[in-house]
Every structure is written in structure tokens, then in C-alpha cells.
Short mmCIF file of C-alpha atoms in Angstrom, two decimals:
data_model
loop_
_atom_site.label_atom_id
_atom_site.label_comp_id
_atom_site.label_asym_id
_atom_site.label_seq_id
_atom_site.Cartn_x
_atom_site.Cartn_y
_atom_site.Cartn_z
CA GLY A 1 19.19 26.59 76.32
CA GLY A 2 17.09 29.57 77.12
CA SER A 3 16.96 33.30 77.14
CA CYS A 4 17.75 35.41 80.15
CA LEU A 5 16.63 38.83 78.87
CA TYR A 6 13.83 40.23 76.70
CA ILE A 7 12.94 43.87 76.02
CA GLN A 8 9.62 44.97 74.52
CA ASP A 9 9.10 48.66 73.93
CA ARG A 10 5.49 48.70 72.68
CA GLY A 11 2.57 46.84 71.17
CA VAL A 12 1.29 44.75 74.06
CA SER A 13 -1.21 45.15 76.85
CA ARG A 14 -0.75 43.99 80.39
CA TRP A 15 -3.12 41.11 79.72
CA ASP A 16 -0.65 39.84 77.10
CA THR A 17 2.10 39.60 79.70
CA CYS A 18 0.45 38.70 83.03
CA ALA A 19 0.78 34.90 82.61
CA ALA A 20 4.39 35.20 81.46
CA GLU A 21 5.12 37.47 84.43
CA ALA A 22 3.72 34.87 86.85
CA ILE A 23 5.88 32.13 85.33
CA LEU A 24 9.00 34.33 85.35
CA ARG A 25 8.50 35.14 89.03
CA ALA A 26 7.85 31.49 89.90
CA PHE A 27 11.27 30.62 88.48
CA GLY A 28 13.13 33.54 90.06
CA GLY A 29 12.90 36.03 87.20
CA ASP A 30 10.95 39.26 86.92
CA LEU A 31 9.10 41.57 84.55
CA ALA A 32 9.26 45.30 85.14
CA LYS A 33 8.63 48.62 83.42
CA LEU A 34 11.53 49.49 81.16
CA SER A 35 11.21 53.15 82.10
CA GLY A 36 11.54 52.25 85.80
CA GLU A 37 14.64 50.11 85.26
CA GLU A 38 16.28 52.94 83.31
CA ALA A 39 15.53 55.36 86.14
CA GLY A 40 16.87 53.00 88.79
CA GLU A 41 13.44 52.31 90.25
CA GLU A 42 11.95 48.88 90.72
CA THR A 43 8.54 49.19 89.11
CA HIS A 44 5.97 46.63 88.12
CA TYR A 45 2.80 46.92 86.12
CA THR A 46 -0.47 47.04 88.01
CA TYR A 47 -3.46 44.90 87.14
CA LEU A 48 -5.99 46.93 89.11
CA GLU A 49 -9.34 47.62 87.46
CA THR A 50 -9.32 51.17 86.12
CA ASP A 51 -10.75 53.48 83.47
CA CYS A 52 -7.45 55.29 82.87
CA ASN A 53 -3.90 54.13 82.28
CA LEU A 54 -2.18 53.94 85.68
CA ASP A 55 1.27 53.78 84.07
CA PHE A 56 0.92 57.05 82.15
CA VAL A 57 3.77 59.56 82.47
CA PRO A 58 3.15 62.90 80.70
CA GLY A 59 5.43 63.40 77.72
CA LEU A 60 6.84 59.86 77.82
CA ALA A 61 4.25 57.89 75.83
CA THR A 62 3.71 58.01 72.09
CA CYS A 63 0.29 57.17 70.64
CA THR A 64 0.27 54.02 68.50
CA LYS A 65 -2.49 51.98 66.91
CA TYR A 66 -2.10 49.58 69.84
CA ASN A 67 -2.40 51.99 72.78
CA SER A 68 -4.46 54.93 71.51
CA ARG A 69 -8.19 55.30 72.14
CA THR A 70 -8.51 57.14 68.78
CA ASN A 71 -6.31 57.66 65.74
CA ASP A 72 -6.12 61.44 66.24
CA ALA A 73 -2.58 61.59 67.63
CA LEU A 74 -0.84 58.54 66.15
CA GLY A 75 2.94 58.93 66.22
CA LYS A 76 2.84 61.87 68.64
CA ARG A 77 3.86 62.17 72.28
CA VAL A 78 0.80 63.06 74.28
CA ASN A 79 0.36 64.72 77.67
CA ASP A 80 -3.25 63.58 78.23
CA VAL A 81 -3.91 60.21 79.88
CA GLU A 82 -7.34 60.09 78.22
CA ALA A 83 -5.65 59.53 74.84
CA PHE A 84 -4.56 56.03 75.91
CA LYS A 85 -6.36 52.75 76.49
CA PRO A 86 -6.45 51.85 80.19
CA TYR A 87 -4.38 48.65 80.03
CA SER A 88 -1.93 49.39 77.23
CA ASN A 89 1.78 49.12 77.85
CA LEU A 90 3.11 52.69 77.74
CA CYS A 91 6.50 52.36 79.44
CA GLY A 92 7.97 49.33 77.70
CA MET A 93 8.91 46.25 79.63
CA ILE A 94 11.96 44.21 80.45
CA ALA A 95 11.74 40.53 81.32
CA PHE A 96 14.77 38.83 82.79
CA GLY A 97 15.71 35.47 84.17
CA LYS A 98 16.92 34.82 87.69
CA GLU A 99 20.51 35.48 86.58
CA PHE A 100 19.66 39.19 86.35
CA ASN A 101 17.14 39.35 89.20
CA THR A 102 19.71 40.49 91.76
CA ASP A 103 21.14 43.90 92.57
CA ASP A 104 24.36 43.03 90.71
CA GLY A 105 22.42 41.63 87.75
CA ARG A 106 20.24 44.71 87.43
CA GLN A 107 23.28 46.95 87.69
CA THR A 108 24.89 44.98 84.85
CA LEU A 109 21.79 45.68 82.74
CA LYS A 110 21.91 49.40 83.54
CA ASP A 111 25.60 49.57 82.70
CA ALA A 112 25.13 47.83 79.33
#
């Protein structure tokens, strides 16, 4: 037995998920931004070297002890990318097996 769907809304960095993403893709699954799946976009995290968070969307991310550069705004939605660590997961993620890695499968997830 195995799982075919996993949702994580916070608390990890991209480095925590890059190996799992590679394995998922090798077996026909995928890992994408939860915010992108909700919006009907196919979006993946980037692993490019950067000093700022490339996944930041103003007003969408809440500062937590895991993603914030300081403790000044914990628990608040922030509109400044500088408040966040460069590689923290701000948009949540959804990992799914090959059963859902089709247009019909993704539509089933959106409809649920």
C-alpha cells in the first residue's frame, strides 16, 4: 500500500523536499505549489541560488518561526519579501502520485 496524496501547508524549506520531489517525478508523480494548484496553474518550486524568496506573493504568506528572518512579525501576513528566508516554503505544497498527475487527476483534486 501507499499514499497517493500529501498536502503540507508550512514548516519546510525547499531543501527538505527536493529529494522527495525527484523520487516522485521518477515514478510519475509530482510536487507543486499548493497555491498554484488552487489557482489552476502548474507551478513548481525553484532551486535557483537567491538572496530573496522567489515564491513570495504579497499578502499571501504568514510569518512563522520557520520562514521568518526575524521574530518581529510572527503570525502576521506580510507584504515585504525581506521578512522571509530565501528558501522557505511560503505557498504550501502538494505531492501526488502518478494517479493524480494527469489533467483528469488534477481536476479531481481541485473539485474535492
